[in-house]
Coordinates of C-alpha atoms and ligand atoms in Angstrom, one line a residue:
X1 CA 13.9 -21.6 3.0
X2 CA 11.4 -20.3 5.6
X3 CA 11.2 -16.8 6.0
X4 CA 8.8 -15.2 9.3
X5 CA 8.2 -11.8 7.7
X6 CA 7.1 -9.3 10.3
X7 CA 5.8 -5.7 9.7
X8 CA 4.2 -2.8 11.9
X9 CA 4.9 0.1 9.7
X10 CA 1.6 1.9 10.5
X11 CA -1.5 0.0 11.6
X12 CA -1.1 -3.1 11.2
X13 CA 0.7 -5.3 13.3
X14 CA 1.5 -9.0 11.3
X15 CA 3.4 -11.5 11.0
X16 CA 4.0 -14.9 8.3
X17 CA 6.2 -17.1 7.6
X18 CA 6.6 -17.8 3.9
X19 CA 8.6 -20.5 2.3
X20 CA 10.8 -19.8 -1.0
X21 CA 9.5 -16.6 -1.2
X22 CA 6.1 -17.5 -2.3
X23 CA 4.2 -20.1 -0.2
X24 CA 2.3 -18.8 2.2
X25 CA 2.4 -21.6 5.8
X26 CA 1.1 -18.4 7.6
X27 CA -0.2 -15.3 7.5
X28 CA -1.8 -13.1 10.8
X29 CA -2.8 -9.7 10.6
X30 CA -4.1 -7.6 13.7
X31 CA -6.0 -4.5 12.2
X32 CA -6.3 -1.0 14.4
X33 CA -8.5 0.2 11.9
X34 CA -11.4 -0.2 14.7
X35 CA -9.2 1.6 17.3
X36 CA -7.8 4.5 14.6
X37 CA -11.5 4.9 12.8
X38 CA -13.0 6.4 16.1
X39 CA -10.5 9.4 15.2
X40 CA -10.9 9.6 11.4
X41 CA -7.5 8.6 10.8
X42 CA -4.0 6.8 12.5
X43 CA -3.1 8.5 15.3
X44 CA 0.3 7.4 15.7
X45 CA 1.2 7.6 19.9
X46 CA -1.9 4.9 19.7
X47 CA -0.8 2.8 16.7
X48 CA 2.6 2.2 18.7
X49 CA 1.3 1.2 21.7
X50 CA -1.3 -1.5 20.3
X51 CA 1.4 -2.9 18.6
X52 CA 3.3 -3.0 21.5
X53 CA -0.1 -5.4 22.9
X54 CA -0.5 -7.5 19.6
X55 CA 3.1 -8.1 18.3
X56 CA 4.4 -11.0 20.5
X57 CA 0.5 -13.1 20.1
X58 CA 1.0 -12.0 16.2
X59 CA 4.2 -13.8 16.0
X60 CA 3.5 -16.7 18.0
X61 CA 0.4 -17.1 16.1
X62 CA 2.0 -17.4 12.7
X63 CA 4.5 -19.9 13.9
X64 CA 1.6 -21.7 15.4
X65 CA -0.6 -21.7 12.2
X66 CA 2.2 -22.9 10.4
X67 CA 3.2 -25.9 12.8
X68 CA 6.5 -24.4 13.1
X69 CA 8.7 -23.7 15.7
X70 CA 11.5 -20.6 16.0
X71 CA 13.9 -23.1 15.2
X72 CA 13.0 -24.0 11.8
X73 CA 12.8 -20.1 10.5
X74 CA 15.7 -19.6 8.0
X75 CA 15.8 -15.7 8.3
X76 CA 14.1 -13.0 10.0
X77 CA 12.7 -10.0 7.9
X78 CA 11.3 -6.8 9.1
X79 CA 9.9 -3.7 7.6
X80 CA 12.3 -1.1 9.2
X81 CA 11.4 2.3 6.9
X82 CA 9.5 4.1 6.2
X83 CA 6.8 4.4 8.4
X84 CA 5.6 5.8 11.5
X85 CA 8.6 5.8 14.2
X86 CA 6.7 4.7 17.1
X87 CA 5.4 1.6 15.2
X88 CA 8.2 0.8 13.3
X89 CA 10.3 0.7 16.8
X90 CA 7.9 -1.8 18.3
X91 CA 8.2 -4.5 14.6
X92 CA 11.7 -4.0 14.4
X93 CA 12.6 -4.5 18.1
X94 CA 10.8 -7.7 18.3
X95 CA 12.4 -9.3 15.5
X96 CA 16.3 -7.7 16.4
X97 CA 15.2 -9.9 19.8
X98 CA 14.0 -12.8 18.3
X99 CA 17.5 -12.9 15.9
X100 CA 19.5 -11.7 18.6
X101 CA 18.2 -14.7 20.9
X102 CA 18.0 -17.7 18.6
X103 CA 21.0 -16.7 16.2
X104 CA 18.9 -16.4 13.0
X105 CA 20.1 -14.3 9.5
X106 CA 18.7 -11.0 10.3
X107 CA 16.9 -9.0 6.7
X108 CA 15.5 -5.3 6.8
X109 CA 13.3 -4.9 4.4
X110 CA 11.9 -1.8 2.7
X111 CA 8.6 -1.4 2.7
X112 CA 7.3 -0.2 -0.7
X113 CA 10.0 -3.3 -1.9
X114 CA 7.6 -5.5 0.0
X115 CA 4.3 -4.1 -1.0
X116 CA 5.5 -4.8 -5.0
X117 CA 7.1 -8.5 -3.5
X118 CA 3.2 -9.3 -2.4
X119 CA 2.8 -10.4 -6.0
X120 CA 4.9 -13.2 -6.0
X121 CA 2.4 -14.6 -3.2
X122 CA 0.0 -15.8 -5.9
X123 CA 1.5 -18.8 -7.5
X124 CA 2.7 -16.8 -10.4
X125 CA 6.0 -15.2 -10.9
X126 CA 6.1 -11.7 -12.7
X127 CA 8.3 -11.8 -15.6
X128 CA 10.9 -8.8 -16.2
X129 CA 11.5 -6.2 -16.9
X130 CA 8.7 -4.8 -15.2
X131 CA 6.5 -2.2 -13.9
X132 CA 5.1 -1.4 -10.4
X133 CA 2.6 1.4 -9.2
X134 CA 3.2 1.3 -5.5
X135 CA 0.2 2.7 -4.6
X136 CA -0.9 3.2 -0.4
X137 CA -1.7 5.3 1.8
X138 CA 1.9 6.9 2.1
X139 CA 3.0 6.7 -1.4
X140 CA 2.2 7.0 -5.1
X141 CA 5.4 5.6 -7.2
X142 CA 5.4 4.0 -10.9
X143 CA 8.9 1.7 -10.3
X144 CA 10.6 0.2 -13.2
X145 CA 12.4 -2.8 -12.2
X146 CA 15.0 -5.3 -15.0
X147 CA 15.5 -8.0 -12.6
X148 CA 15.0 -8.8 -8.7
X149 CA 16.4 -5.8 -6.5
X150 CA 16.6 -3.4 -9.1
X151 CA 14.5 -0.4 -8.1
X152 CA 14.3 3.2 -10.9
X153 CA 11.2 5.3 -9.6
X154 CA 10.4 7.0 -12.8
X155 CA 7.3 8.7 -11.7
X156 CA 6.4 9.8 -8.1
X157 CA 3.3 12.5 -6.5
X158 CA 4.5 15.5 -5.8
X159 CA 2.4 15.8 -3.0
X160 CA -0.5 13.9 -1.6
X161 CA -0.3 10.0 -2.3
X162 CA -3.7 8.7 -4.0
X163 CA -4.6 6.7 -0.5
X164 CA -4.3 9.6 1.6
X165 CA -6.4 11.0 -1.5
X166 CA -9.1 8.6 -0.9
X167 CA -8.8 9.2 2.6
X168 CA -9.2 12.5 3.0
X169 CA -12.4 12.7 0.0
X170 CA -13.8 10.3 2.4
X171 CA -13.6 12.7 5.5
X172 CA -15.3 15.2 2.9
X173 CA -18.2 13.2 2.0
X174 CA -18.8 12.1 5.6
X175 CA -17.2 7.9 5.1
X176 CA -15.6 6.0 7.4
X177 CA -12.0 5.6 7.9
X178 CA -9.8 4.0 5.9
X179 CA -11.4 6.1 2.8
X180 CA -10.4 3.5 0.0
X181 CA -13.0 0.4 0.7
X182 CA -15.6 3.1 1.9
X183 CA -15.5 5.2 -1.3
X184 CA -15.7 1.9 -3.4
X185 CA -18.5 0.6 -1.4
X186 CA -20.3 4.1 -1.7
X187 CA -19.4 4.1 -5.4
X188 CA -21.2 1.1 -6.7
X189 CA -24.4 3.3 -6.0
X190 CA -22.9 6.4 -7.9
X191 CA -22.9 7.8 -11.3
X192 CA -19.0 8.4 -11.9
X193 CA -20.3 11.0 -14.8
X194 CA -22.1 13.1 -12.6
X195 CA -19.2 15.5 -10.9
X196 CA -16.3 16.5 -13.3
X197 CA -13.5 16.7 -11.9
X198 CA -10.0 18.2 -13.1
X199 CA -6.9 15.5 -14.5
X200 CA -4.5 17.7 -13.4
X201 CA -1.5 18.5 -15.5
X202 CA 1.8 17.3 -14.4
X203 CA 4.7 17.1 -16.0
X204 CA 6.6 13.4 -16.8
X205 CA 4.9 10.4 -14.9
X206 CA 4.6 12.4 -11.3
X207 CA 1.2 12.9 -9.8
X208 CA 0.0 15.1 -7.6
X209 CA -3.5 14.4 -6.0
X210 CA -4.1 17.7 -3.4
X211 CA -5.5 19.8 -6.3
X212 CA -8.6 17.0 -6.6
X213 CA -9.4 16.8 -3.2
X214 CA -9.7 20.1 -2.9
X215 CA -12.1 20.1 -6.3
X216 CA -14.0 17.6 -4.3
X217 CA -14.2 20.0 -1.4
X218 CA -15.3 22.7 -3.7
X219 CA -17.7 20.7 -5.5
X220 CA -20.0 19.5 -2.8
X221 CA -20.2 23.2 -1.6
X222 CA -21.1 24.3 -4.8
X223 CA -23.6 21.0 -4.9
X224 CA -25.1 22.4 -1.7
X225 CA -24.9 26.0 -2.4
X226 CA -22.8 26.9 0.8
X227 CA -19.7 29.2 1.1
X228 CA -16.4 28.1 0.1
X229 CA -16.0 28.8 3.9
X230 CA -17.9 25.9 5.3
X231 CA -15.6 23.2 6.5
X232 CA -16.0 19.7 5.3
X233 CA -18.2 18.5 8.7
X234 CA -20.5 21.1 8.4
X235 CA -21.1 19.8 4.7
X236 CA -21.8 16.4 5.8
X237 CA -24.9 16.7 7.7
X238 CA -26.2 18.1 4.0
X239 CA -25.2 15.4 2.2
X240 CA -28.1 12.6 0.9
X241 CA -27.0 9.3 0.2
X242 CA -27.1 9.6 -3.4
X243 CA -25.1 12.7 -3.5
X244 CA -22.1 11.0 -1.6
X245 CA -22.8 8.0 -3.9
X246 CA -22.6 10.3 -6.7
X247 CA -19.3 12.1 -5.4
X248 CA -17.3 9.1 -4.4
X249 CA -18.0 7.3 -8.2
X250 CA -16.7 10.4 -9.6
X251 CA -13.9 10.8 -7.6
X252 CA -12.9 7.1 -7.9
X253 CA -12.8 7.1 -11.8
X254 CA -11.2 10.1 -11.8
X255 CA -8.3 9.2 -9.5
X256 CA -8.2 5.6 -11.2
X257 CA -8.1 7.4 -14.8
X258 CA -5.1 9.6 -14.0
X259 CA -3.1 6.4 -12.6
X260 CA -4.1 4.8 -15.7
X261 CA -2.9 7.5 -17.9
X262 CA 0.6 7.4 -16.6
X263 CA 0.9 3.5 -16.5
X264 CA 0.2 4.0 -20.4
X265 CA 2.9 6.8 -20.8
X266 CA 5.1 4.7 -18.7
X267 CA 4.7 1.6 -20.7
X268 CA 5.8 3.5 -23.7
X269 CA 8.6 4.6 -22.8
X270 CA 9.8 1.1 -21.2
X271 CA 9.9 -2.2 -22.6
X272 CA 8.6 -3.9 -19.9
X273 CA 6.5 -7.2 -20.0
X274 CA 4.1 -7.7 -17.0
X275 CA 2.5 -4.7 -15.1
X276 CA 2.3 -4.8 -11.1
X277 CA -0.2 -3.1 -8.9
X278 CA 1.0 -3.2 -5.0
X279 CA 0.0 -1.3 -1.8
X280 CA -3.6 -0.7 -0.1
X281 CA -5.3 1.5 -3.2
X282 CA -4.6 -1.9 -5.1
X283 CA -7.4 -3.6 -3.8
X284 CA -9.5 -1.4 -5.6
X285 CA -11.9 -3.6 -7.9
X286 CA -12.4 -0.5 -10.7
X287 CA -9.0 0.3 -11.1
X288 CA -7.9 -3.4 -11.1
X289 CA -10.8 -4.0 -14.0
X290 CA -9.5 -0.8 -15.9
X291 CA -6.2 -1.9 -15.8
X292 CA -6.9 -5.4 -17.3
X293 CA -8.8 -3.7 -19.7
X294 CA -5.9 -1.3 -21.0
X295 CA -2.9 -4.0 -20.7
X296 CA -4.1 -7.7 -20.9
X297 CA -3.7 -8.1 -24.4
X298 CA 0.2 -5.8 -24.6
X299 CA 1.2 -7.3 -21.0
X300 CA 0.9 -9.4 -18.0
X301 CA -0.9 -8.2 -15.2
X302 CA -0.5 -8.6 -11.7
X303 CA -2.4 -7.6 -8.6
X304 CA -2.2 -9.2 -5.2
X305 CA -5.1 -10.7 -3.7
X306 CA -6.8 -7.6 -2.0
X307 CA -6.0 -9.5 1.9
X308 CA -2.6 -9.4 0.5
X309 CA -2.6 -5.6 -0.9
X310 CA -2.5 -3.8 2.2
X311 CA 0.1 -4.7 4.8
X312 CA 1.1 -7.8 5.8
X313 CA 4.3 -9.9 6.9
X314 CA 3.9 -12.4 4.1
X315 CA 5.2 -10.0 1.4
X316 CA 8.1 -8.9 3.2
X317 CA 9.4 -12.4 4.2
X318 CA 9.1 -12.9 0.0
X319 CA 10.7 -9.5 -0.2
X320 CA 13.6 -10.4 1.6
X321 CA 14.3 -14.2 0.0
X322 CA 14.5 -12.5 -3.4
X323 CA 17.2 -10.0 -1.7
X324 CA 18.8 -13.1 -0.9
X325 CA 18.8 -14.8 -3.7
X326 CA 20.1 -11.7 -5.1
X327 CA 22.9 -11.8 -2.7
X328 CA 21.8 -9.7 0.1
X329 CA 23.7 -10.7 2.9
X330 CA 22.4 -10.6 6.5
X331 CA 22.0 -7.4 8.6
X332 CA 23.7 -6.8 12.3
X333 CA 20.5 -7.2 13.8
X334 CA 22.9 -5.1 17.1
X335 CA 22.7 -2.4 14.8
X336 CA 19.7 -2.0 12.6
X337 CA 18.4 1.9 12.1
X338 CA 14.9 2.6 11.5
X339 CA 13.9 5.9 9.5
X340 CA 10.4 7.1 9.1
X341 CA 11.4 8.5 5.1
X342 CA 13.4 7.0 2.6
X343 CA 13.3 6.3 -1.3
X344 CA 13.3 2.3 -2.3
X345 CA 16.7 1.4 -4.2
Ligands
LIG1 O1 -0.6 -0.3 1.9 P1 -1.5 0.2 3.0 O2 -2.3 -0.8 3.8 O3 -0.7 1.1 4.0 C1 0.3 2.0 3.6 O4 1.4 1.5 3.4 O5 -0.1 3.2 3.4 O6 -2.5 1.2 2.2 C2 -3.6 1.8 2.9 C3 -4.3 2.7 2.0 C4 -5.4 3.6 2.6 O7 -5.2 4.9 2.2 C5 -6.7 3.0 2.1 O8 -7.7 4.0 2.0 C6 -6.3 2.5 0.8 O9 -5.0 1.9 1.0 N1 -7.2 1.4 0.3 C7 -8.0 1.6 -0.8 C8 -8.8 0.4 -0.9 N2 -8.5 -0.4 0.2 C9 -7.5 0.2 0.9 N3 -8.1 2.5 -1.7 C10 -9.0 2.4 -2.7 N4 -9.8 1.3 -2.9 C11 -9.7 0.3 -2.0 N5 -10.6 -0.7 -2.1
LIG2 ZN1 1.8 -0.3 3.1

């Protein structure tokens, strides 16, 4: 079964078409992060309209690549929450068209569902029960799952998400938009000992990640002697190189060490046999290293490849033929809703 997977949740626009759920024939991805980086972050009015530009050359392109035409796609899937509105419109109208038009099975798909789906991409198939820390730049979630398209969050942040985390330490230190790869890159250079930073202290397996960006804020004033006043671009311009070095490492291993502390409380208190890592903050190499190192010899672990960890339409076409083999039966594709929040299930 061919699936052409297409997703625009936020700034990427992309589009694959994936056979059985796990062969890749194509896979395009057209990055804003040029267009979005200029601003320090996604500014959503401008996300929607470049996707508006890039989706119908995205989709073409992936039906190209893979020497296909529309009328040998099986299904259509498309990320349809949550996300921004704007650019969720622009994905989801595009493939209710391209259904609508050519008569083909019509999947929504959910996109933390499909970020955890991107590891069956790699020629291995997870074995259940399992469990996946969605990880991105929206969400932090540790999902326990017994078989296909069965979704129990048992641990969520309470407030920021770790990539918005890495984000917004990035803005602090002076780094380039998106935060994650910059932090890393900065990190190799940086003692991760230096700055302590606090593990805060939350209950069950929820995080919550404000508190250490705000200890990173505080930190570097301290480091520089200025006013808790001073706002994080004045602190920049103070910054040497191996400070921010120094700063991003700690921050990194801290941030990696509290995800690894709940994966262990987690894996406790369920008998699961293969561990996931999905979403953006899963292309980090430290945390990906520290989590083979605490679970290759109780488990089997998974990550995707990191062009697959951040969005893409190749994990939600593999998304949506699991949904299908679990019985999922086509959507109206007259009457899909999109919603900017909603909880995986
Ligand atoms: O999954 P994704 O592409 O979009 C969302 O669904 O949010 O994730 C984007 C997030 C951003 O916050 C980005 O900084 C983070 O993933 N990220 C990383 C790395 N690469 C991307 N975080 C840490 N280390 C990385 N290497
Ligand atoms: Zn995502």
């Amino acid at each position: 079964m061919k699936i052409l997977g297409i997703e625009s949740s936020c700034d990427e626009t992309a589009a694959a078409v994936v056979e059985n759920g796990s062969q890749i024939l194509s896979n395009v991805i057209v990055s804003q992060i040029d267009i979005h980086a200029a601003y320090g972050g996604v500014i959503p009015e401008v996300a929607a309209r470049s996707h508006i530009e890039a989706i119908q050359p995205v989709i073409d392109k992936a039906l190209s690549d893979a020497k296909l035409n529309i009328e040998d796609i099986d299904a259509i899937a498309v990320t349809h929450t949550p996300g921004l509105v704007g650019s969720l419109l622009v994905g989801t109208l595009a493939a209710r068209g391209i259904a609508i038009l050519h008569n083909i099975p019509f999947y929504p798909v959910h996109h933390l569902k499909s970020h955890i789906y991107a590891n069956w991409l790699s020629g291995h198939q997870p074995e259940f029960p399992l469990l996946a820390a969605v990880i991105s730049g929206g969400h932090t979630q540790i999902i326990y799952m017994e078989r296909h398209d069965s979704f129990e969050i048992i641990g969520t942040t309470r407030d920021d998400a770790i990539g918005e985390c890495f984000d917004k330490v990035a803005k602090i230190l002076g780094l380039p938009y998106p935060g994650g790869p910059a932090i890393a890159k900065a990190a190799e250079k940086g003692n991760p000992d230096k700055y302590k930073l606090p593990i805060p202290k939350v209950d069950n397996l929820d995080f919550s990640f404000s508190g250490i960006k705000t200890a990173v804020l505080r930190a570097v004033q301290k480091e520089l002697n200025l006013p808790i006043t001073t706002p994080s671009y004045e602190l920049q311009k103070h910054l040497n190189a191996q400070q921010i070095a120094d700063f991003a490492a700690s921050f990194q291993a801290t941030a990696v060490k509290i995800l690894l502390q709940k994966l262990k409380k987690a894996a406790k208190n369920h008998p699961a046999k293969s561990i996931l890592l999905a979403g953006g903050v899963s292309a980090n190499a430290l945390l990906r290293e520290e989590l083979l190192k605490t679970f290759q010899n109780s488990h089997q672990v998974f990550f995707p490849e990191p062009k697959l960890s951040t969005d893409n339409g190749a994990m939600v076409a593999s998304a949506a033929f699991y949904s299908i083999k679990s019985g999922e039966k086509a959507s109206n594709p007259y009457e899909l809703d999109i919603s900017p929040r909603s909880i995986i299930q």
